[in-house]
Amino acid sequence: ENTMGAISTATDACSVVKDTDLVIEAIVENMGVKHKLFKELDSIAPQNVIFTSNTSSLSITEIAEVTSRKDRFGGLHFFNPVPVMKLLEIVKTADTSAETLSALTAFGKKLGKVTVECSDTPGFIVNRLLVPNLAEAIKMLERGVASAEDIDTAMRLGAGHPMGPLQLADYVGLDTCCFILEGWSEKYPDVELFKTPESLKQLVSEGKLGNKTGEAFTSINTLLNYSRTPDLRFILILDYYSFYSERIITCDQI
């Protein structure tokens, strides 16, 4: 009850940004849309207000380019589901000031999060390691090295992962994985780890996205069957962040 009493909502960010200390953007993963929002907010918000983005794959440095407060701009990357996942990645650019970094760290700890600090690099820490791992598992499946079940079992029991890479790709969403990889590959075409598996691109183009439609990588024996069985269906959950594109929440206090 006390927590809910400290929360107010608005549908117009510009109407509330004048009375806040910190902005956390969590809208659609589109650089043009983010630029439009931050450019507008930057013209209204007092200079002491810190801007942050919750992006999971876009460059914080590039997002901040349209603002006049690059020293007060950083990344706050939460993980889904936010109330359960303890980790918070705090991302600094070459321009982020020590004061801003300290304020963001203090904010994360006040939320009860375990904070880790990293420089602005594609995918930060977790996704930089995770997404190429998921892609390599798909490529291994394409080559017929092992079945989906055996790949996932091997990583759960051999590496201690709570979920296998193909099961996780199904859970995260094949379109989300594809979006991240293609964005990185376009910006860094020479990085082999960022190459998108052809089968993943094909499945997404056909609307076969993961768990929400009934079948997934973890429900078939091998992706090689896909070329012989074009009606195989793949699924996924909706991109978590898409739910926030039109919602703005401000907290008077934590």
PDB file of C-alpha atoms in Angstrom:
ATOM      1  CA  GLU A   1       0.000   0.000   0.000  1.00  0.00           C
ATOM      2  CA  ASN A   2       2.837   2.400   0.837  1.00  0.00           C
ATOM      3  CA  THR A   3       4.598   1.557  -2.425  1.00  0.00           C
ATOM      4  CA  MET A   4       1.486   2.095  -4.544  1.00  0.00           C
ATOM      5  CA  GLY A   5       0.871   5.370  -2.777  1.00  0.00           C
ATOM      6  CA  ALA A   6       4.282   6.604  -3.921  1.00  0.00           C
ATOM      7  CA  ILE A   7       3.554   5.909  -7.588  1.00  0.00           C
ATOM      8  CA  SER A   8       1.859   8.334  -9.944  1.00  0.00           C
ATOM      9  CA  THR A   9       1.206   7.775 -13.641  1.00  0.00           C
ATOM     10  CA  ALA A  10       0.967   9.949 -16.725  1.00  0.00           C
ATOM     11  CA  THR A  11       0.598   9.443 -20.467  1.00  0.00           C
ATOM     12  CA  ASP A  12       2.572  12.558 -21.369  1.00  0.00           C
ATOM     13  CA  ALA A  13       6.255  12.369 -20.418  1.00  0.00           C
ATOM     14  CA  CYS A  14       6.813  16.058 -21.025  1.00  0.00           C
ATOM     15  CA  SER A  15       4.239  16.968 -18.385  1.00  0.00           C
ATOM     16  CA  VAL A  16       6.149  15.208 -15.599  1.00  0.00           C
ATOM     17  CA  VAL A  17       9.824  15.375 -16.593  1.00  0.00           C
ATOM     18  CA  LYS A  18      10.229  18.849 -15.056  1.00  0.00           C
ATOM     19  CA  ASP A  19       9.626  17.424 -11.580  1.00  0.00           C
ATOM     20  CA  THR A  20      11.827  14.323 -11.658  1.00  0.00           C
ATOM     21  CA  ASP A  21      15.456  13.480 -10.936  1.00  0.00           C
ATOM     22  CA  LEU A  22      15.847  10.450 -13.188  1.00  0.00           C
ATOM     23  CA  VAL A  23      14.298   9.344 -16.494  1.00  0.00           C
ATOM     24  CA  ILE A  24      14.317   5.642 -17.403  1.00  0.00           C
ATOM     25  CA  GLU A  25      13.255   5.080 -21.011  1.00  0.00           C
ATOM     26  CA  ALA A  26      11.834   1.630 -21.847  1.00  0.00           C
ATOM     27  CA  ILE A  27      10.038   2.168 -25.162  1.00  0.00           C
ATOM     28  CA  VAL A  28      10.288   0.258 -28.444  1.00  0.00           C
ATOM     29  CA  GLU A  29      13.800  -0.752 -29.586  1.00  0.00           C
ATOM     30  CA  ASN A  30      13.965   1.714 -32.445  1.00  0.00           C
ATOM     31  CA  MET A  31      16.731   4.333 -32.550  1.00  0.00           C
ATOM     32  CA  GLY A  32      14.637   6.896 -34.411  1.00  0.00           C
ATOM     33  CA  VAL A  33      11.791   6.670 -31.904  1.00  0.00           C
ATOM     34  CA  LYS A  34      14.193   6.923 -28.968  1.00  0.00           C
ATOM     35  CA  HIS A  35      15.912   9.948 -30.514  1.00  0.00           C
ATOM     36  CA  LYS A  36      12.593  11.707 -30.982  1.00  0.00           C
ATOM     37  CA  LEU A  37      11.632  11.125 -27.337  1.00  0.00           C
ATOM     38  CA  PHE A  38      14.955  12.164 -25.809  1.00  0.00           C
ATOM     39  CA  LYS A  39      15.306  15.228 -28.009  1.00  0.00           C
ATOM     40  CA  GLU A  40      11.915  16.434 -26.822  1.00  0.00           C
ATOM     41  CA  LEU A  41      12.592  15.606 -23.162  1.00  0.00           C
ATOM     42  CA  ASP A  42      16.017  17.251 -23.298  1.00  0.00           C
ATOM     43  CA  SER A  43      14.484  20.563 -24.325  1.00  0.00           C
ATOM     44  CA  ILE A  44      12.174  20.531 -21.290  1.00  0.00           C
ATOM     45  CA  ALA A  45      13.925  18.729 -18.429  1.00  0.00           C
ATOM     46  CA  PRO A  46      16.119  20.729 -16.013  1.00  0.00           C
ATOM     47  CA  GLN A  47      19.843  20.232 -16.608  1.00  0.00           C
ATOM     48  CA  ASN A  48      20.289  18.244 -13.390  1.00  0.00           C
ATOM     49  CA  VAL A  49      17.938  15.465 -14.567  1.00  0.00           C
ATOM     50  CA  ILE A  50      19.731  12.228 -15.456  1.00  0.00           C
ATOM     51  CA  PHE A  51      18.580  10.384 -18.581  1.00  0.00           C
ATOM     52  CA  THR A  52      18.885   6.603 -18.954  1.00  0.00           C
ATOM     53  CA  SER A  53      17.750   3.918 -21.365  1.00  0.00           C
ATOM     54  CA  ASN A  54      16.699   0.347 -20.584  1.00  0.00           C
ATOM     55  CA  THR A  55      17.685  -0.814 -24.086  1.00  0.00           C
ATOM     56  CA  SER A  56      19.037  -4.351 -24.284  1.00  0.00           C
ATOM     57  CA  SER A  57      20.884  -4.058 -27.600  1.00  0.00           C
ATOM     58  CA  LEU A  58      21.188  -0.464 -28.860  1.00  0.00           C
ATOM     59  CA  SER A  59      24.143   1.836 -28.232  1.00  0.00           C
ATOM     60  CA  ILE A  60      23.739   4.145 -25.234  1.00  0.00           C
ATOM     61  CA  THR A  61      26.254   6.526 -26.808  1.00  0.00           C
ATOM     62  CA  GLU A  62      24.206   6.738 -29.988  1.00  0.00           C
ATOM     63  CA  ILE A  63      20.937   7.237 -28.099  1.00  0.00           C
ATOM     64  CA  ALA A  64      22.492  10.106 -26.126  1.00  0.00           C
ATOM     65  CA  GLU A  65      23.752  11.897 -29.246  1.00  0.00           C
ATOM     66  CA  VAL A  66      20.615  14.027 -29.608  1.00  0.00           C
ATOM     67  CA  THR A  67      20.819  15.421 -26.078  1.00  0.00           C
ATOM     68  CA  SER A  68      22.837  18.209 -24.472  1.00  0.00           C
ATOM     69  CA  ARG A  69      23.516  16.176 -21.318  1.00  0.00           C
ATOM     70  CA  LYS A  70      25.854  13.416 -22.451  1.00  0.00           C
ATOM     71  CA  ASP A  71      27.627  13.532 -19.086  1.00  0.00           C
ATOM     72  CA  ARG A  72      24.272  12.808 -17.397  1.00  0.00           C
ATOM     73  CA  PHE A  73      23.270   9.939 -19.673  1.00  0.00           C
ATOM     74  CA  GLY A  74      23.727   6.214 -19.023  1.00  0.00           C
ATOM     75  CA  GLY A  75      22.125   2.814 -19.314  1.00  0.00           C
ATOM     76  CA  LEU A  76      20.008   0.997 -16.729  1.00  0.00           C
ATOM     77  CA  HIS A  77      19.382  -2.473 -18.131  1.00  0.00           C
ATOM     78  CA  PHE A  78      16.865  -4.421 -16.041  1.00  0.00           C
ATOM     79  CA  PHE A  79      16.074  -8.097 -16.639  1.00  0.00           C
ATOM     80  CA  ASN A  80      12.724  -9.803 -17.134  1.00  0.00           C
ATOM     81  CA  PRO A  81      10.829 -10.349 -14.887  1.00  0.00           C
ATOM     82  CA  VAL A  82      12.121  -7.257 -13.104  1.00  0.00           C
ATOM     83  CA  PRO A  83      10.646  -8.028  -9.637  1.00  0.00           C
ATOM     84  CA  VAL A  84      12.386 -11.428  -9.640  1.00  0.00           C
ATOM     85  CA  MET A  85      15.689 -10.870 -11.456  1.00  0.00           C
ATOM     86  CA  LYS A  86      18.232  -9.296  -9.109  1.00  0.00           C
ATOM     87  CA  LEU A  87      20.705  -8.044 -11.701  1.00  0.00           C
ATOM     88  CA  LEU A  88      20.927  -4.469 -12.998  1.00  0.00           C
ATOM     89  CA  GLU A  89      23.524  -3.584 -15.617  1.00  0.00           C
ATOM     90  CA  ILE A  90      24.714   0.019 -15.316  1.00  0.00           C
ATOM     91  CA  VAL A  91      26.170   1.179 -18.618  1.00  0.00           C
ATOM     92  CA  LYS A  92      28.555   4.090 -18.964  1.00  0.00           C
ATOM     93  CA  THR A  93      29.615   5.887 -22.121  1.00  0.00           C
ATOM     94  CA  ALA A  94      32.867   7.758 -22.658  1.00  0.00           C
ATOM     95  CA  ASP A  95      31.004  10.923 -21.591  1.00  0.00           C
ATOM     96  CA  THR A  96      29.148   9.619 -18.524  1.00  0.00           C
ATOM     97  CA  SER A  97      30.425  11.508 -15.479  1.00  0.00           C
ATOM     98  CA  ALA A  98      31.589   9.839 -12.275  1.00  0.00           C
ATOM     99  CA  GLU A  99      28.794  11.644 -10.431  1.00  0.00           C
ATOM    100  CA  THR A 100      26.164  10.227 -12.777  1.00  0.00           C
ATOM    101  CA  LEU A 101      27.584   6.716 -12.473  1.00  0.00           C
ATOM    102  CA  SER A 102      27.575   6.983  -8.691  1.00  0.00           C
ATOM    103  CA  ALA A 103      23.956   8.207  -8.674  1.00  0.00           C
ATOM    104  CA  LEU A 104      22.811   5.347 -10.921  1.00  0.00           C
ATOM    105  CA  THR A 105      24.589   2.780  -8.757  1.00  0.00           C
ATOM    106  CA  ALA A 106      23.008   4.186  -5.620  1.00  0.00           C
ATOM    107  CA  PHE A 107      19.593   4.128  -7.287  1.00  0.00           C
ATOM    108  CA  GLY A 108      20.015   0.473  -8.281  1.00  0.00           C
ATOM    109  CA  LYS A 109      21.058  -0.553  -4.784  1.00  0.00           C
ATOM    110  CA  LYS A 110      18.111   1.340  -3.313  1.00  0.00           C
ATOM    111  CA  LEU A 111      15.874  -0.860  -5.476  1.00  0.00           C
ATOM    112  CA  GLY A 112      17.527  -3.912  -3.948  1.00  0.00           C
ATOM    113  CA  LYS A 113      19.365  -4.850  -7.147  1.00  0.00           C
ATOM    114  CA  VAL A 114      22.831  -6.317  -7.526  1.00  0.00           C
ATOM    115  CA  THR A 115      24.561  -3.835  -9.827  1.00  0.00           C
ATOM    116  CA  VAL A 116      27.338  -4.454 -12.315  1.00  0.00           C
ATOM    117  CA  GLU A 117      29.095  -1.702 -14.246  1.00  0.00           C
ATOM    118  CA  CYS A 118      30.198  -1.935 -17.862  1.00  0.00           C
ATOM    119  CA  SER A 119      31.212   0.222 -20.799  1.00  0.00           C
ATOM    120  CA  ASP A 120      28.895   0.809 -23.738  1.00  0.00           C
ATOM    121  CA  THR A 121      29.423  -2.233 -25.965  1.00  0.00           C
ATOM    122  CA  PRO A 122      26.915  -4.272 -28.032  1.00  0.00           C
ATOM    123  CA  GLY A 123      24.741  -6.232 -25.602  1.00  0.00           C
ATOM    124  CA  PHE A 124      26.667  -4.925 -22.557  1.00  0.00           C
ATOM    125  CA  ILE A 125      27.721  -7.959 -20.453  1.00  0.00           C
ATOM    126  CA  VAL A 126      24.870 -10.467 -20.393  1.00  0.00           C
ATOM    127  CA  ASN A 127      23.502 -10.229 -23.923  1.00  0.00           C
ATOM    128  CA  ARG A 128      26.979  -9.862 -25.429  1.00  0.00           C
ATOM    129  CA  LEU A 129      27.777 -13.314 -24.035  1.00  0.00           C
ATOM    130  CA  LEU A 130      24.295 -14.816 -24.204  1.00  0.00           C
ATOM    131  CA  VAL A 131      22.933 -13.993 -27.673  1.00  0.00           C
ATOM    132  CA  PRO A 132      25.948 -15.317 -29.638  1.00  0.00           C
ATOM    133  CA  ASN A 133      25.691 -18.467 -27.497  1.00  0.00           C
ATOM    134  CA  LEU A 134      22.066 -18.927 -28.532  1.00  0.00           C
ATOM    135  CA  ALA A 135      23.007 -18.350 -32.168  1.00  0.00           C
ATOM    136  CA  GLU A 136      25.798 -20.929 -32.003  1.00  0.00           C
ATOM    137  CA  ALA A 137      23.375 -23.493 -30.547  1.00  0.00           C
ATOM    138  CA  ILE A 138      21.038 -22.905 -33.503  1.00  0.00           C
ATOM    139  CA  LYS A 139      23.938 -23.272 -35.946  1.00  0.00           C
ATOM    140  CA  MET A 140      24.952 -26.510 -34.229  1.00  0.00           C
ATOM    141  CA  LEU A 141      21.406 -27.768 -34.658  1.00  0.00           C
ATOM    142  CA  GLU A 142      21.467 -26.774 -38.334  1.00  0.00           C
ATOM    143  CA  ARG A 143      24.637 -28.782 -38.885  1.00  0.00           C
ATOM    144  CA  GLY A 144      23.071 -31.860 -37.329  1.00  0.00           C
ATOM    145  CA  VAL A 145      25.729 -32.084 -34.626  1.00  0.00           C
ATOM    146  CA  ALA A 146      23.160 -33.017 -31.974  1.00  0.00           C
ATOM    147  CA  SER A 147      19.448 -32.889 -31.311  1.00  0.00           C
ATOM    148  CA  ALA A 148      17.811 -29.897 -29.656  1.00  0.00           C
ATOM    149  CA  GLU A 149      17.127 -31.988 -26.560  1.00  0.00           C
ATOM    150  CA  ASP A 150      20.723 -33.171 -26.289  1.00  0.00           C
ATOM    151  CA  ILE A 151      22.173 -29.677 -26.811  1.00  0.00           C
ATOM    152  CA  ASP A 152      20.006 -28.314 -24.022  1.00  0.00           C
ATOM    153  CA  THR A 153      20.662 -31.291 -21.735  1.00  0.00           C
ATOM    154  CA  ALA A 154      24.416 -30.971 -22.280  1.00  0.00           C
ATOM    155  CA  MET A 155      24.440 -27.308 -21.288  1.00  0.00           C
ATOM    156  CA  ARG A 156      22.173 -27.820 -18.282  1.00  0.00           C
ATOM    157  CA  LEU A 157      24.108 -30.744 -16.852  1.00  0.00           C
ATOM    158  CA  GLY A 158      27.573 -29.999 -18.211  1.00  0.00           C
ATOM    159  CA  ALA A 159      27.711 -26.238 -17.710  1.00  0.00           C
ATOM    160  CA  GLY A 160      25.224 -25.895 -14.863  1.00  0.00           C
ATOM    161  CA  HIS A 161      22.866 -23.664 -16.823  1.00  0.00           C
ATOM    162  CA  PRO A 162      19.280 -23.642 -15.467  1.00  0.00           C
ATOM    163  CA  MET A 163      17.925 -23.628 -19.021  1.00  0.00           C
ATOM    164  CA  GLY A 164      19.418 -24.903 -22.282  1.00  0.00           C
ATOM    165  CA  PRO A 165      20.254 -22.382 -25.048  1.00  0.00           C
ATOM    166  CA  LEU A 166      17.514 -23.529 -27.433  1.00  0.00           C
ATOM    167  CA  GLN A 167      14.896 -23.578 -24.694  1.00  0.00           C
ATOM    168  CA  LEU A 168      16.010 -20.086 -23.737  1.00  0.00           C
ATOM    169  CA  ALA A 169      15.854 -18.870 -27.347  1.00  0.00           C
ATOM    170  CA  ASP A 170      12.268 -20.147 -27.502  1.00  0.00           C
ATOM    171  CA  TYR A 171      11.470 -18.350 -24.267  1.00  0.00           C
ATOM    172  CA  VAL A 172      13.130 -15.051 -25.189  1.00  0.00           C
ATOM    173  CA  GLY A 173      11.620 -15.157 -28.666  1.00  0.00           C
ATOM    174  CA  LEU A 174      13.088 -16.043 -32.033  1.00  0.00           C
ATOM    175  CA  ASP A 175      12.194 -12.652 -33.474  1.00  0.00           C
ATOM    176  CA  THR A 176      13.880 -10.879 -30.556  1.00  0.00           C
ATOM    177  CA  CYS A 177      17.053 -12.950 -31.009  1.00  0.00           C
ATOM    178  CA  CYS A 178      16.982 -12.258 -34.742  1.00  0.00           C
ATOM    179  CA  PHE A 179      16.431  -8.513 -34.223  1.00  0.00           C
ATOM    180  CA  ILE A 180      19.405  -8.224 -31.889  1.00  0.00           C
ATOM    181  CA  LEU A 181      21.756 -10.256 -34.091  1.00  0.00           C
ATOM    182  CA  GLU A 182      20.821  -8.470 -37.310  1.00  0.00           C
ATOM    183  CA  GLY A 183      21.275  -5.071 -35.645  1.00  0.00           C
ATOM    184  CA  TRP A 184      24.739  -6.021 -34.424  1.00  0.00           C
ATOM    185  CA  SER A 185      25.684  -7.649 -37.714  1.00  0.00           C
ATOM    186  CA  GLU A 186      24.682  -4.560 -39.670  1.00  0.00           C
ATOM    187  CA  LYS A 187      26.811  -2.335 -37.450  1.00  0.00           C
ATOM    188  CA  TYR A 188      29.725  -4.784 -37.111  1.00  0.00           C
ATOM    189  CA  PRO A 189      29.691  -6.875 -40.332  1.00  0.00           C
ATOM    190  CA  ASP A 190      33.137  -8.363 -39.702  1.00  0.00           C
ATOM    191  CA  VAL A 191      32.275  -9.924 -36.333  1.00  0.00           C
ATOM    192  CA  GLU A 192      31.529 -13.594 -37.003  1.00  0.00           C
ATOM    193  CA  LEU A 193      29.797 -14.089 -33.638  1.00  0.00           C
ATOM    194  CA  PHE A 194      27.099 -11.609 -34.687  1.00  0.00           C
ATOM    195  CA  LYS A 195      26.104 -13.487 -37.862  1.00  0.00           C
ATOM    196  CA  THR A 196      22.430 -14.461 -37.834  1.00  0.00           C
ATOM    197  CA  PRO A 197      21.708 -18.167 -38.542  1.00  0.00           C
ATOM    198  CA  GLU A 198      19.934 -18.498 -41.892  1.00  0.00           C
ATOM    199  CA  SER A 199      17.317 -20.820 -40.440  1.00  0.00           C
ATOM    200  CA  LEU A 200      16.494 -18.294 -37.739  1.00  0.00           C
ATOM    201  CA  LYS A 201      15.945 -15.560 -40.320  1.00  0.00           C
ATOM    202  CA  GLN A 202      13.757 -17.871 -42.400  1.00  0.00           C
ATOM    203  CA  LEU A 203      11.615 -18.934 -39.463  1.00  0.00           C
ATOM    204  CA  VAL A 204      11.054 -15.351 -38.346  1.00  0.00           C
ATOM    205  CA  SER A 205      10.196 -14.231 -41.888  1.00  0.00           C
ATOM    206  CA  GLU A 206       7.515 -16.930 -41.962  1.00  0.00           C
ATOM    207  CA  GLY A 207       6.067 -15.827 -38.641  1.00  0.00           C
ATOM    208  CA  LYS A 208       7.319 -18.900 -36.788  1.00  0.00           C
ATOM    209  CA  LEU A 209       8.397 -17.119 -33.662  1.00  0.00           C
ATOM    210  CA  GLY A 210       8.453 -19.466 -30.696  1.00  0.00           C
ATOM    211  CA  ASN A 211       6.438 -20.814 -27.769  1.00  0.00           C
ATOM    212  CA  LYS A 212       3.243 -18.765 -28.216  1.00  0.00           C
ATOM    213  CA  THR A 213       2.123 -20.730 -31.299  1.00  0.00           C
ATOM    214  CA  GLY A 214       2.583 -24.210 -29.866  1.00  0.00           C
ATOM    215  CA  GLU A 215       5.968 -25.619 -30.922  1.00  0.00           C
ATOM    216  CA  ALA A 216       9.598 -24.562 -30.545  1.00  0.00           C
ATOM    217  CA  PHE A 217      13.189 -25.731 -30.943  1.00  0.00           C
ATOM    218  CA  THR A 218      12.762 -27.858 -27.852  1.00  0.00           C
ATOM    219  CA  SER A 219       9.780 -29.730 -29.317  1.00  0.00           C
ATOM    220  CA  ILE A 220      11.569 -31.192 -32.357  1.00  0.00           C
ATOM    221  CA  ASN A 221      14.474 -33.598 -32.813  1.00  0.00           C
ATOM    222  CA  THR A 222      16.578 -31.598 -35.258  1.00  0.00           C
ATOM    223  CA  LEU A 223      16.295 -28.397 -37.231  1.00  0.00           C
ATOM    224  CA  LEU A 224      17.480 -30.342 -40.283  1.00  0.00           C
ATOM    225  CA  ASN A 225      13.938 -31.685 -40.462  1.00  0.00           C
ATOM    226  CA  TYR A 226      12.807 -28.142 -41.173  1.00  0.00           C
ATOM    227  CA  SER A 227      13.955 -28.301 -44.795  1.00  0.00           C
ATOM    228  CA  ARG A 228      11.870 -31.432 -45.297  1.00  0.00           C
ATOM    229  CA  THR A 229       8.939 -30.335 -43.155  1.00  0.00           C
ATOM    230  CA  PRO A 230       8.145 -26.714 -44.002  1.00  0.00           C
ATOM    231  CA  ASP A 231       5.014 -26.754 -41.851  1.00  0.00           C
ATOM    232  CA  LEU A 232       6.946 -27.110 -38.592  1.00  0.00           C
ATOM    233  CA  ARG A 233       5.842 -24.327 -36.300  1.00  0.00           C
ATOM    234  CA  PHE A 234       8.072 -22.377 -33.904  1.00  0.00           C
ATOM    235  CA  ILE A 235       7.054 -19.928 -31.190  1.00  0.00           C
ATOM    236  CA  LEU A 236       8.081 -17.342 -28.585  1.00  0.00           C
ATOM    237  CA  ILE A 237       6.854 -14.915 -25.997  1.00  0.00           C
ATOM    238  CA  LEU A 238       6.231 -11.285 -26.841  1.00  0.00           C
ATOM    239  CA  ASP A 239       9.108  -8.862 -26.514  1.00  0.00           C
ATOM    240  CA  TYR A 240       8.833  -7.711 -22.898  1.00  0.00           C
ATOM    241  CA  TYR A 241       9.733  -4.109 -23.640  1.00  0.00           C
ATOM    242  CA  SER A 242       7.028  -3.627 -26.296  1.00  0.00           C
ATOM    243  CA  PHE A 243       4.455  -3.403 -23.512  1.00  0.00           C
ATOM    244  CA  TYR A 244       6.054  -0.147 -22.331  1.00  0.00           C
ATOM    245  CA  SER A 245       5.992   1.846 -25.567  1.00  0.00           C
ATOM    246  CA  GLU A 246       3.072   4.015 -24.514  1.00  0.00           C
ATOM    247  CA  ARG A 247       3.339   3.816 -20.721  1.00  0.00           C
ATOM    248  CA  ILE A 248       5.205   6.237 -18.515  1.00  0.00           C
ATOM    249  CA  ILE A 249       5.465   5.696 -14.773  1.00  0.00           C
ATOM    250  CA  THR A 250       7.018   8.150 -12.354  1.00  0.00           C
ATOM    251  CA  CYS A 251       7.892   7.502  -8.739  1.00  0.00           C
ATOM    252  CA  ASP A 252       7.833  10.296  -6.198  1.00  0.00           C
ATOM    253  CA  GLN A 253       9.914   8.129  -3.905  1.00  0.00           C
ATOM    254  CA  ILE A 254      11.066   4.545  -3.526  1.00  0.00           C
TER     255      ILE A 254
END
